[in-house]
CSV table of C-alpha atoms in Angstrom, one decimal:
chain,number,residue,atom,x,y,z
A,1,MET,CA,173.4,199.9,81.1
A,2,ASN,CA,173.0,196.1,80.8
A,3,ASN,CA,175.9,193.4,82.4
A,4,ARG,CA,177.5,192.8,79.3
A,5,THR,CA,178.2,196.6,78.2
A,6,ALA,CA,179.0,197.3,82.0
A,7,LEU,CA,181.6,194.9,81.6
A,8,LEU,CA,182.9,196.0,78.3
A,9,LEU,CA,183.1,199.7,79.8
A,10,TYR,CA,185.3,198.4,82.9
A,11,PHE,CA,187.6,196.2,81.0
A,12,TRP,CA,188.3,199.1,78.9
A,13,LEU,CA,188.8,201.6,81.9
A,14,MET,CA,191.1,199.5,83.3
A,15,VAL,CA,193.6,198.9,79.9
A,16,GLY,CA,193.5,202.7,79.9
A,17,SER,CA,194.0,202.7,83.7
A,18,LEU,CA,197.4,200.6,83.5
A,19,THR,CA,198.3,202.5,80.1
A,20,VAL,CA,198.5,205.5,81.7
A,21,LEU,CA,200.4,203.6,84.9
A,22,GLY,CA,202.7,202.4,82.3
A,23,GLN,CA,203.6,205.6,80.3
A,24,THR,CA,204.3,207.3,83.8
A,25,LYS,CA,206.5,204.7,85.2
A,26,LEU,CA,208.3,205.4,81.8
A,27,ALA,CA,208.5,208.7,81.9
A,28,SER,CA,209.8,208.5,85.4
A,29,ALA,CA,212.4,206.1,84.3
A,30,ASN,CA,213.7,208.4,81.5
A,31,ARG,CA,213.1,211.9,83.0
A,32,PRO,CA,215.2,214.4,81.0
A,33,SER,CA,217.8,216.5,82.8
A,34,VAL,CA,217.4,219.9,82.2
A,35,VAL,CA,219.8,222.8,81.5
A,36,LEU,CA,218.5,226.7,81.3
A,37,ILE,CA,220.9,228.6,79.8
A,38,TYR,CA,219.9,232.3,80.5
A,39,ALA,CA,222.4,235.2,79.5
A,40,ASP,CA,221.7,238.8,80.4
A,41,ASP,CA,221.0,241.6,77.6
A,42,ILE,CA,221.4,239.4,75.0
A,43,GLY,CA,219.1,241.0,72.6
A,44,TYR,CA,216.9,239.9,69.9
A,45,GLY,CA,219.4,240.0,66.7
A,46,ASP,CA,223.0,239.5,69.0
A,47,LEU,CA,223.2,235.5,68.2
A,48,SER,CA,224.0,234.4,64.6
A,49,CYS,CA,221.5,231.9,64.5
A,50,TYR,CA,218.7,235.2,64.8
A,51,GLY,CA,220.8,237.1,61.8
A,52,ASN,CA,223.6,239.0,63.4
A,53,ALA,CA,226.2,239.2,60.3
A,54,LYS,CA,229.1,240.6,62.5
A,55,VAL,CA,229.5,238.1,65.4
A,56,LYS,CA,229.4,234.8,64.4
A,57,THR,CA,228.2,232.4,67.4
A,58,PRO,CA,229.0,228.9,66.1
A,59,ASN,CA,227.9,227.1,69.7
A,60,VAL,CA,224.6,229.0,70.0
A,61,ASP,CA,224.1,228.1,66.4
A,62,ARG,CA,224.9,224.2,67.1
A,63,LEU,CA,221.9,224.5,69.6
A,64,ALA,CA,219.7,226.2,67.2
A,65,SER,CA,220.3,224.0,64.3
A,66,GLN,CA,219.5,221.0,66.8
A,67,GLY,CA,216.7,222.2,68.0
A,68,LEU,CA,213.7,224.9,68.2
A,69,ARG,CA,214.5,228.4,67.4
A,70,PHE,CA,211.4,230.6,68.6
A,71,LYS,CA,210.6,233.7,66.5
A,72,ASN,CA,207.8,234.9,68.9
A,73,ALA,CA,209.5,234.3,72.9
A,74,TYR,CA,209.2,236.9,75.4
A,75,ALA,CA,210.7,237.6,78.8
A,76,THR,CA,208.2,239.4,81.1
A,77,SER,CA,209.8,242.6,81.5
A,78,ALA,CA,212.4,245.0,79.5
A,79,THR,CA,214.6,244.7,83.2
A,80,CYS,CA,216.8,241.8,85.1
A,81,THR,CA,215.0,241.5,88.5
A,82,PRO,CA,211.4,241.6,87.4
A,83,SER,CA,212.3,238.7,84.6
A,84,ARG,CA,214.0,236.6,86.8
A,85,PHE,CA,210.9,236.7,89.7
A,86,SER,CA,208.2,236.1,87.0
A,87,LEU,CA,211.0,232.9,85.3
A,88,MET,CA,211.1,231.6,88.9
A,89,THR,CA,207.6,232.2,90.6
A,90,GLY,CA,205.3,232.0,87.8
A,91,GLU,CA,204.3,235.4,88.5
A,92,TYR,CA,204.0,238.5,87.1
A,93,ALA,CA,206.7,240.8,88.9
A,94,TRP,CA,204.7,243.9,88.8
A,95,ARG,CA,201.8,242.3,91.0
A,96,GLN,CA,204.5,242.3,94.3
A,97,LYS,CA,206.0,245.0,95.6
A,98,GLY,CA,209.8,245.6,95.8
A,99,THR,CA,210.3,243.9,92.7
A,100,GLY,CA,212.5,246.2,90.6
A,101,VAL,CA,215.9,246.2,89.8
A,102,ALA,CA,217.0,244.9,93.3
A,103,PRO,CA,220.1,247.0,94.6
A,104,GLY,CA,223.3,244.6,95.6
A,105,ASN,CA,222.0,244.2,99.3
A,106,ALA,CA,218.0,243.7,98.9
A,107,SER,CA,216.4,241.4,101.0
A,108,LEU,CA,215.4,238.0,99.1
A,109,ILE,CA,212.3,239.2,97.2
A,110,ILE,CA,211.0,235.6,96.8
A,111,ARG,CA,209.1,234.4,100.0
A,112,PRO,CA,210.4,230.9,100.9
A,113,GLY,CA,207.7,228.3,100.6
A,114,ARG,CA,205.8,229.4,97.5
A,115,SER,CA,206.0,227.6,94.3
A,116,THR,CA,209.1,228.1,92.3
A,117,LEU,CA,210.8,226.4,89.1
A,118,PRO,CA,213.4,224.8,91.0
A,119,GLY,CA,211.1,224.0,93.7
A,120,VAL,CA,209.0,221.7,90.8
A,121,PHE,CA,212.2,220.1,89.9
A,122,LYS,CA,213.3,219.1,93.6
A,123,ALA,CA,209.6,217.6,94.2
A,124,ALA,CA,210.3,215.2,91.4
A,125,GLY,CA,213.5,214.2,92.4
A,126,TYR,CA,216.1,216.5,90.8
A,127,GLN,CA,219.2,217.3,91.6
A,128,THR,CA,218.6,221.6,91.1
A,129,GLY,CA,221.8,223.8,90.7
A,130,ALA,CA,221.8,227.7,90.4
A,131,VAL,CA,225.1,228.8,89.1
A,132,GLY,CA,225.8,232.6,87.8
A,133,LYS,CA,223.7,236.0,88.3
A,134,TRP,CA,221.0,235.8,91.2
A,135,HIS,CA,220.3,239.5,91.4
A,136,LEU,CA,216.6,238.6,93.7
A,137,GLY,CA,218.2,239.4,96.8
A,138,LEU,CA,219.5,237.2,99.5
A,139,GLY,CA,218.8,236.9,103.4
A,140,GLY,CA,215.6,238.0,106.0
A,141,PRO,CA,214.3,241.5,106.1
A,142,GLU,CA,217.2,242.9,107.9
A,143,GLY,CA,219.1,242.3,104.8
A,144,PRO,CA,222.1,240.3,103.8
A,145,ASP,CA,224.5,239.4,106.4
A,146,TRP,CA,227.5,239.2,104.3
A,147,ASN,CA,229.9,237.6,107.3
A,148,GLY,CA,227.5,235.2,108.2
A,149,ASP,CA,224.9,233.0,107.0
A,150,LEU,CA,223.1,234.5,103.8
A,151,LYS,CA,220.1,233.0,103.8
A,152,PRO,CA,217.2,232.7,103.2
A,153,GLY,CA,218.6,232.6,99.2
A,154,PRO,CA,218.3,229.9,96.8
A,155,LEU,CA,218.7,227.1,98.8
A,156,GLU,CA,215.3,228.0,100.4
A,157,LEU,CA,213.5,228.4,97.1
A,158,GLY,CA,214.6,225.0,96.1
A,159,PHE,CA,217.9,224.8,94.6
A,160,THR,CA,220.0,222.1,96.2
A,161,TYR,CA,223.1,224.0,95.4
A,162,ALA,CA,224.2,227.5,94.1
A,163,TYR,CA,227.0,229.5,93.5
A,164,ILE,CA,226.3,233.0,92.4
A,165,MET,CA,227.1,236.7,92.5
A,166,ALA,CA,224.5,238.3,94.4
A,167,ALA,CA,223.2,241.2,92.1
A,168,THR,CA,225.2,242.1,88.9
A,169,GLY,CA,228.9,242.8,88.1
A,170,ASP,CA,228.4,246.4,88.0
A,171,ARG,CA,226.7,246.5,91.8
A,172,VAL,CA,228.6,245.9,95.3
A,173,PRO,CA,229.9,243.4,96.7
A,174,CYS,CA,232.1,242.0,94.5
A,175,VAL,CA,232.0,238.6,95.7
A,176,TYR,CA,230.9,235.3,94.9
A,177,VAL,CA,228.7,233.3,97.0
A,178,GLU,CA,228.6,229.4,97.6
A,179,ASN,CA,225.2,228.3,99.2
A,180,HIS,CA,225.1,230.4,102.2
A,181,ARG,CA,228.6,231.7,102.3
A,182,VAL,CA,230.9,234.4,100.8
A,183,VAL,CA,233.4,232.3,98.6
A,184,ASN,CA,237.0,232.9,100.4
A,185,LEU,CA,235.6,235.4,103.4
A,186,ASP,CA,238.8,236.0,105.6
A,187,PRO,CA,236.7,236.5,108.9
A,188,LYS,CA,239.3,239.6,109.9
A,189,ASP,CA,238.5,241.6,107.0
A,190,PRO,CA,234.5,241.3,107.1
A,191,ILE,CA,232.8,243.2,104.2
A,192,GLN,CA,230.3,246.5,104.9
A,193,VAL,CA,228.2,247.5,102.2
A,194,ASP,CA,226.0,250.3,102.0
A,195,TYR,CA,224.0,252.0,99.2
A,196,LYS,CA,223.2,255.1,100.9
A,197,GLN,CA,226.5,256.8,101.6
A,198,LYS,CA,230.0,256.0,101.8
A,199,ILE,CA,231.6,253.5,104.0
A,200,GLY,CA,235.3,252.6,104.6
A,201,ASP,CA,238.2,254.5,102.8
A,202,TRP,CA,238.4,253.1,99.5
A,203,PRO,CA,238.7,255.0,96.4
A,204,THR,CA,235.6,255.8,94.3
A,205,GLY,CA,235.2,256.7,91.1
A,206,ARG,CA,233.6,260.0,91.4
A,207,GLU,CA,236.8,261.0,93.6
A,208,ASN,CA,239.6,259.3,92.6
A,209,PRO,CA,238.6,258.9,88.5
A,210,ASP,CA,242.7,258.5,87.9
A,211,ARG,CA,242.6,254.7,89.4
A,212,LEU,CA,239.6,253.9,86.9
A,213,THR,CA,240.7,251.4,84.1
A,214,MET,CA,237.2,251.7,82.6
A,215,LYS,CA,235.7,255.1,83.2
A,216,HIS,CA,231.9,255.2,83.1
A,217,SER,CA,229.4,257.2,81.0
A,218,HIS,CA,226.8,257.7,83.8
A,219,GLY,CA,226.6,256.4,87.0
A,220,HIS,CA,228.9,253.9,88.1
A,221,ASP,CA,231.0,256.3,89.9
A,222,MET,CA,231.2,254.8,93.6
A,223,THR,CA,233.8,252.3,95.2
A,224,ILE,CA,236.1,251.3,92.9
A,225,VAL,CA,236.6,247.1,92.7
A,226,ASN,CA,239.6,246.1,89.7
A,227,GLY,CA,240.0,249.7,88.0
A,228,VAL,CA,236.4,249.7,87.3
A,229,GLY,CA,233.5,251.6,89.4
A,230,ARG,CA,230.5,250.4,90.6
A,231,ILE,CA,227.0,251.1,92.0
A,232,GLY,CA,227.0,251.0,95.6
A,233,TRP,CA,229.9,251.5,98.3
A,234,MET,CA,231.9,248.5,100.1
A,235,THR,CA,234.9,247.9,101.9
A,236,GLY,CA,236.2,244.5,103.4
A,237,GLY,CA,236.3,241.3,101.9
A,238,LYS,CA,239.6,242.2,100.0
A,239,ALA,CA,240.3,238.0,99.4
A,240,ALA,CA,237.2,237.4,98.3
A,241,LEU,CA,236.7,240.0,95.7
A,242,TRP,CA,235.9,238.5,91.8
A,243,LYS,CA,238.3,239.6,89.4
A,244,ASP,CA,236.0,240.7,86.0
A,245,GLU,CA,237.9,239.0,83.5
A,246,ASP,CA,238.1,235.4,84.9
A,247,MET,CA,233.8,235.4,86.0
A,248,ALA,CA,232.9,233.7,82.4
A,249,ASP,CA,235.5,230.8,83.5
A,250,VAL,CA,234.5,230.7,87.3
A,251,PHE,CA,231.0,230.4,86.6
A,252,THR,CA,231.5,228.0,83.6
A,253,ARG,CA,233.4,225.9,85.9
A,254,GLN,CA,230.9,225.7,88.3
A,255,ALA,CA,228.1,224.7,86.2
A,256,VAL,CA,230.4,221.9,84.1
A,257,LYS,CA,231.1,220.8,88.2
A,258,PHE,CA,227.6,221.1,89.1
A,259,ILE,CA,226.7,218.7,86.0
A,260,GLU,CA,229.8,216.1,86.3
A,261,THR,CA,228.9,216.0,89.9
A,262,SER,CA,224.9,215.0,89.6
A,263,GLN,CA,226.1,212.2,87.7
A,264,LYS,CA,228.4,210.8,90.4
A,265,ASN,CA,225.5,211.3,92.8
A,266,ARG,CA,222.9,209.4,91.0
A,267,GLY,CA,223.6,205.7,90.7
A,268,ALA,CA,221.1,203.4,90.6
A,269,THR,CA,218.1,205.8,91.0
A,270,ALA,CA,219.4,207.8,87.8
A,271,GLN,CA,218.5,211.1,89.3
A,272,PRO,CA,218.3,213.8,87.0
A,273,PHE,CA,219.4,217.5,87.1
A,274,PHE,CA,218.3,220.7,86.7
A,275,LEU,CA,220.7,223.7,86.1
A,276,TYR,CA,219.8,227.1,86.0
A,277,PHE,CA,222.9,228.5,84.4
A,278,ALA,CA,222.3,232.4,84.3
A,279,THR,CA,225.6,233.8,82.9
A,280,HIS,CA,227.2,237.6,83.5
A,281,ASP,CA,227.8,238.3,79.7
A,282,VAL,CA,226.9,240.5,77.8
A,283,HIS,CA,225.8,242.9,80.8
A,284,VAL,CA,228.3,245.6,81.9
A,285,PRO,CA,230.8,246.0,82.8
A,286,ARG,CA,231.8,244.2,80.0
A,287,VAL,CA,235.4,243.0,80.9
A,288,PRO,CA,236.0,239.7,78.7
A,289,HIS,CA,238.9,237.5,79.5
A,290,PRO,CA,241.7,238.0,77.5
A,291,ARG,CA,241.5,235.2,75.0
A,292,PHE,CA,238.6,236.9,73.6
A,293,VAL,CA,239.4,240.6,74.1
A,294,GLY,CA,239.8,242.2,70.3
A,295,LYS,CA,238.5,239.0,68.4
A,296,SER,CA,235.0,240.5,67.5
A,297,GLY,CA,236.0,243.7,65.8
A,298,LEU,CA,233.1,245.0,68.1
A,299,GLY,CA,234.6,246.1,71.1
A,300,PRO,CA,234.5,244.7,74.4
A,301,ARG,CA,230.4,244.1,73.8
A,302,GLY,CA,231.0,242.1,70.9
A,303,ASP,CA,234.0,240.4,72.6
A,304,ALA,CA,231.7,239.5,75.4
A,305,LEU,CA,229.1,237.2,73.1
A,306,LEU,CA,232.1,235.3,71.9
A,307,GLU,CA,232.7,234.6,75.5
A,308,PHE,CA,229.0,233.7,76.2
A,309,ASP,CA,229.3,231.5,72.9
A,310,TRP,CA,232.6,229.9,74.5
A,311,GLN,CA,230.4,229.2,77.9
A,312,VAL,CA,227.2,227.8,75.8
A,313,GLY,CA,230.0,225.5,74.2
A,314,GLU,CA,231.4,224.2,77.4
A,315,VAL,CA,228.0,222.8,78.4
A,316,LEU,CA,227.2,221.3,75.4
A,317,LYS,CA,230.7,219.5,75.1
A,318,THR,CA,230.2,218.3,78.8
A,319,LEU,CA,226.8,216.8,77.9
A,320,ASP,CA,228.1,215.0,75.0
A,321,ARG,CA,231.1,214.2,76.9
A,322,LEU,CA,228.8,212.6,79.8
A,323,GLY,CA,226.6,210.8,77.5
A,324,LEU,CA,223.6,213.4,78.3
A,325,THR,CA,222.8,214.7,75.4
A,326,ASN,CA,220.1,212.9,74.1
A,327,ASN,CA,218.0,212.9,77.5
A,328,THR,CA,218.7,216.6,78.5
A,329,ILE,CA,216.7,219.4,77.5
A,330,VAL,CA,218.7,222.6,76.8
A,331,MET,CA,217.0,225.8,76.8
A,332,LEU,CA,218.6,229.3,75.9
A,333,SER,CA,217.3,232.6,76.4
A,334,SER,CA,217.6,236.2,77.9
A,335,ASP,CA,216.2,238.0,80.7
A,336,ASN,CA,215.6,241.1,78.8
A,337,GLY,CA,216.3,243.2,75.4
A,338,PRO,CA,220.1,244.7,74.3
A,339,VAL,CA,221.5,247.9,75.9
A,340,VAL,CA,224.4,249.2,74.2
A,341,ASP,CA,225.9,252.3,76.5
A,342,ASP,CA,224.9,251.3,80.0
A,343,GLY,CA,227.2,253.2,81.9
A,344,TYR,CA,230.4,252.6,80.9
A,345,GLN,CA,232.9,254.0,78.1
A,346,ASP,CA,233.6,250.9,76.4
A,347,GLN,CA,233.3,251.9,72.7
A,348,ALA,CA,230.2,250.0,72.6
A,349,VAL,CA,228.4,252.1,70.5
A,350,GLU,CA,231.3,253.7,68.6
A,351,LYS,CA,232.1,249.8,67.6
A,352,LEU,CA,228.5,248.6,66.9
A,353,SER,CA,230.0,249.0,63.0
A,354,GLY,CA,226.0,248.5,61.2
A,355,HIS,CA,225.3,245.8,64.2
A,356,THR,CA,221.8,245.8,65.2
A,357,PRO,CA,221.4,244.2,68.8
A,358,ALA,CA,217.6,243.9,68.7
A,359,GLY,CA,217.3,242.6,65.1
A,360,PRO,CA,214.7,244.4,63.5
A,361,LEU,CA,212.5,244.9,66.7
A,362,ARG,CA,212.6,248.8,67.9
A,363,GLY,CA,213.9,249.7,71.3
A,364,GLY,CA,215.7,247.5,73.8
A,365,LYS,CA,216.2,247.2,77.4
A,366,TYR,CA,213.8,249.1,79.7
A,367,SER,CA,211.6,249.7,76.8
A,368,ALA,CA,208.0,249.0,75.8
A,369,PHE,CA,208.8,248.4,72.4
A,370,GLU,CA,209.3,244.8,71.5
A,371,GLY,CA,212.8,245.5,71.5
A,372,GLY,CA,212.4,245.4,75.7
A,373,THR,CA,211.0,241.6,76.0
A,374,ARG,CA,210.8,240.2,72.9
A,375,VAL,CA,214.3,237.6,73.2
A,376,PRO,CA,215.9,234.7,71.6
A,377,LEU,CA,214.3,231.3,72.7
A,378,LEU,CA,216.3,227.5,71.7
A,379,VAL,CA,215.0,224.5,72.9
A,380,ARG,CA,216.4,221.4,72.1
A,381,TRP,CA,215.3,217.6,73.3
A,382,PRO,CA,216.8,215.1,70.7
A,383,GLY,CA,214.1,212.7,69.8
A,384,GLN,CA,211.6,214.8,70.9
A,385,VAL,CA,211.8,217.9,69.6
A,386,ARG,CA,211.7,218.2,66.0
A,387,PRO,CA,214.5,220.9,65.2
A,388,GLY,CA,212.8,224.0,63.1
A,389,VAL,CA,211.5,227.4,63.7
A,390,SER,CA,208.5,228.1,65.9
A,391,GLU,CA,205.9,231.0,65.4
A,392,ALA,CA,204.8,229.9,68.7
A,393,ALA,CA,204.0,232.5,71.2
A,394,ILE,CA,205.9,231.8,74.8
A,395,SER,CA,206.1,233.8,77.9
A,396,GLN,CA,209.1,232.7,80.2
A,397,VAL,CA,206.3,233.3,83.3
A,398,ASP,CA,204.9,230.2,82.1
A,399,PHE,CA,207.7,227.6,82.2
A,400,LEU,CA,206.8,226.8,85.9
A,401,ALA,CA,204.0,225.0,84.8
A,402,ASP,CA,205.2,224.0,81.5
A,403,PHE,CA,207.6,221.7,83.4
A,404,ALA,CA,205.3,220.9,86.6
A,405,THR,CA,202.9,219.4,83.5
A,406,LEU,CA,206.4,217.8,82.1
A,407,LEU,CA,207.1,216.1,85.2
A,408,GLY,CA,204.1,215.5,86.9
A,409,GLN,CA,204.0,217.5,89.7
A,410,SER,CA,201.5,219.5,91.6
A,411,TYR,CA,202.1,223.3,92.3
A,412,ASN,CA,200.6,226.1,93.9
A,413,SER,CA,198.1,227.7,90.8
A,414,ALA,CA,197.2,230.5,93.2
A,415,GLU,CA,200.6,232.0,93.7
A,416,ALA,CA,201.8,230.9,90.2
A,417,SER,CA,198.8,232.7,88.9
A,418,ASP,CA,200.0,233.8,85.8
A,419,SER,CA,201.9,230.7,84.7
A,420,GLU,CA,199.8,228.7,81.8
A,421,ASN,CA,200.6,225.1,80.7
A,422,GLN,CA,202.2,225.9,77.3
A,423,LEU,CA,204.6,222.8,76.9
A,424,GLU,CA,203.0,221.4,73.5
A,425,ALA,CA,204.3,224.9,72.4
A,426,LEU,CA,207.7,224.7,74.4
A,427,LEU,CA,208.0,221.3,72.5
A,428,GLY,CA,207.1,222.6,69.2
A,429,LYS,CA,203.6,220.3,69.0
A,430,ASP,CA,201.7,223.4,69.3
A,431,ARG,CA,202.4,226.3,66.7
A,432,VAL,CA,200.5,228.8,68.5
A,433,GLY,CA,201.0,229.0,72.0
A,434,ARG,CA,199.6,232.1,74.2
A,435,ALA,CA,197.0,233.5,73.5
A,436,VAL,CA,197.8,236.9,75.2
A,437,ILE,CA,201.8,238.0,75.6
A,438,VAL,CA,201.7,240.6,78.7
A,439,GLU,CA,204.9,242.9,78.7
A,440,HIS,CA,205.9,245.2,81.4
A,441,ALA,CA,208.6,248.1,80.9
A,442,GLY,CA,207.3,250.7,83.5
A,443,THR,CA,204.1,251.0,81.3
A,444,TRP,CA,202.2,247.9,79.9
A,445,SER,CA,201.6,246.4,76.4
A,446,ILE,CA,199.3,243.4,75.4
A,447,VAL,CA,199.8,241.2,72.5
A,448,GLN,CA,197.5,239.1,70.4
A,449,LYS,CA,197.5,237.5,67.4
A,450,ASN,CA,200.0,240.0,66.2
A,451,TRP,CA,198.2,242.9,67.4
A,452,LYS,CA,200.1,244.9,70.0
A,453,TYR,CA,198.9,247.6,72.1
A,454,ILE,CA,200.8,249.9,74.5
A,455,GLU,CA,198.9,252.0,77.3
A,456,PRO,CA,199.2,255.7,77.2
A,457,SER,CA,201.9,256.5,79.6
A,458,LYS,CA,204.1,259.8,80.6
A,459,GLY,CA,207.9,259.9,81.1
A,460,PRO,CA,210.5,260.9,78.1
A,461,ALA,CA,210.8,259.0,75.1
A,462,TYR,CA,214.3,258.4,75.7
A,463,SER,CA,216.9,258.0,77.9
A,464,LYS,CA,219.1,260.5,78.5
A,465,PHE,CA,221.6,257.7,79.4
A,466,THR,CA,221.3,254.8,77.3
A,467,ASP,CA,219.4,256.3,73.8
A,468,THR,CA,216.9,254.0,74.2
A,469,GLU,CA,213.5,254.4,73.5
A,470,TYR,CA,211.4,253.9,76.2
A,471,GLY,CA,208.4,253.4,74.4
A,472,ASN,CA,206.0,256.2,76.6
A,473,ASP,CA,203.4,258.0,74.7
A,474,PRO,CA,200.2,260.0,76.5
A,475,ASN,CA,198.0,258.4,73.6
A,476,PRO,CA,197.1,254.7,72.9
A,477,GLN,CA,199.7,253.3,70.3
A,478,LEU,CA,198.6,250.1,68.1
A,479,TYR,CA,201.1,247.9,66.0
A,480,ASN,CA,200.2,245.3,63.5
A,481,LEU,CA,203.4,243.0,64.1
A,482,ALA,CA,202.8,241.0,61.3
A,483,ASN,CA,203.8,243.6,59.0
A,484,ASP,CA,205.1,246.1,60.7
A,485,LEU,CA,207.5,244.5,63.2
A,486,GLY,CA,209.6,247.6,63.8
A,487,GLU,CA,206.4,249.2,65.4
A,488,LYS,CA,206.7,252.4,63.0
A,489,GLN,CA,203.0,253.0,62.2
A,490,ASN,CA,200.6,253.8,64.8
A,491,LEU,CA,197.4,252.4,64.1
A,492,ALA,CA,195.6,253.0,67.1
A,493,SER,CA,193.6,256.1,65.4
A,494,GLN,CA,192.0,253.5,62.6
A,495,TYR,CA,190.9,251.0,64.5
A,496,PRO,CA,189.5,252.2,68.0
A,497,ASP,CA,187.5,249.2,68.6
A,498,ARG,CA,190.7,247.1,68.6
A,499,VAL,CA,192.3,249.6,70.5
A,500,GLN,CA,189.5,249.4,73.4
A,501,HIS,CA,189.2,245.4,73.5
A,502,LEU,CA,193.2,245.4,74.0
A,503,LYS,CA,192.8,248.1,76.6
A,504,GLU,CA,189.9,245.9,78.5
A,505,GLN,CA,192.0,242.5,77.7
A,506,LEU,CA,194.8,243.8,79.5
A,507,GLN,CA,193.2,245.8,82.5
A,508,GLN,CA,191.5,242.5,83.3
A,509,ILE,CA,194.9,240.9,83.4
A,510,ARG,CA,196.1,243.5,85.8
A,511,ASN,CA,193.0,243.7,87.7
A,512,LYS,CA,193.5,240.1,88.5
A,513,ALA,CA,193.7,239.8,92.0
A,514,ALA,CA,197.7,239.0,93.7
A,515,GLN,CA,197.9,236.4,95.8
């Protein structure tokens, strides 16, 4: 290389470096805020932008029309706790013990100090808020101290603020937690919780069915709170008990307050925010606010869909009012597929009126079929994400790597070992996305180029409680989702080589050493 060539090379390297630095500074000055609305048990066919002709969801439809609607987006599991674990950590929940559906008194199942989705945002200087359903446990190995500091919890995982319920609406304790403390707890009336035996003298659904305002169809016959039988026993904390019909209002108010407070604290630094807004709707017990009752014509589940849509609308209106819409990424998805009868006699089955919560998919919550894990996903970022529909394969386990890439943040890839950078697909610039999707619902499935393999498994074909198809079969299952989205024709015997290939791929992924 002569001196002239060397000088030219040096010049262009310097120009390239300055360009990169300029882009980094520009990105830093205009970093978008992010709102992730994470629904509970809302299925692929529950929203009108995904084909629900029975219940209109206009606020969600607005989000879809202004953003990108994904047809092939997946939660990692067909139940809530493992999906949320994967979302937060970038690791499949089945790699870690103790990540099944958590009881209401579970210890925190995510180790503080590991890489997390909120941790990525916090490291980038964001205010980070968790509002709504948590269901990842609270406290150390000894369990939660409901009458003291509830930590470790969301604040130890990267959130700067949290207003949550510990588990689900159908599990005790039926109280809200703000940061490290139960809201409105009277120290003279301490909370006690047990999941092994009855404690206290509060009535239960099993012993006092006459006190129920909503009867159970299976389970949910332990401590009665607000006329609803729950899973688990509790006593104490009367002043702190939530009112089910006000839950959506309470969580939405806290979500809006977090956005408003984040703006007040921005100052000259223009500090953006990340809000994880995990709604309770449409999980059981379905007790929507009176202003939604009877409005859908589909019973409490349909009314809860309307309530969910209202919550989305309140967030969108807040962003508009504060002038934040153009520089805020809004994402909407669900933790798993739908379930209709999930333990209460709320007429959800009787009043479906032809509505199919999973849309064209087979199965639902708890199922190895597509209805268990294929979920809605909407992404809006005005000026950056072109509105439309995407066929790209997306998994929620990748959100950690996606946003780390967007914000220029590092993370421990050995811990978040399953999180791939699919940012281009998430923003609509790559129409292919993930090469392989892994699903888990007691058994494992793998999807590659529209071919889906479900490994052989034992167990019942249907849930005797929810009437959901589990997808269990002692024989391998192979479906071509391109022309059989409903997974009706098992092609395993016709394509043994493809079955073997997908089986080996799945086994390689499962055998990857957990960190």
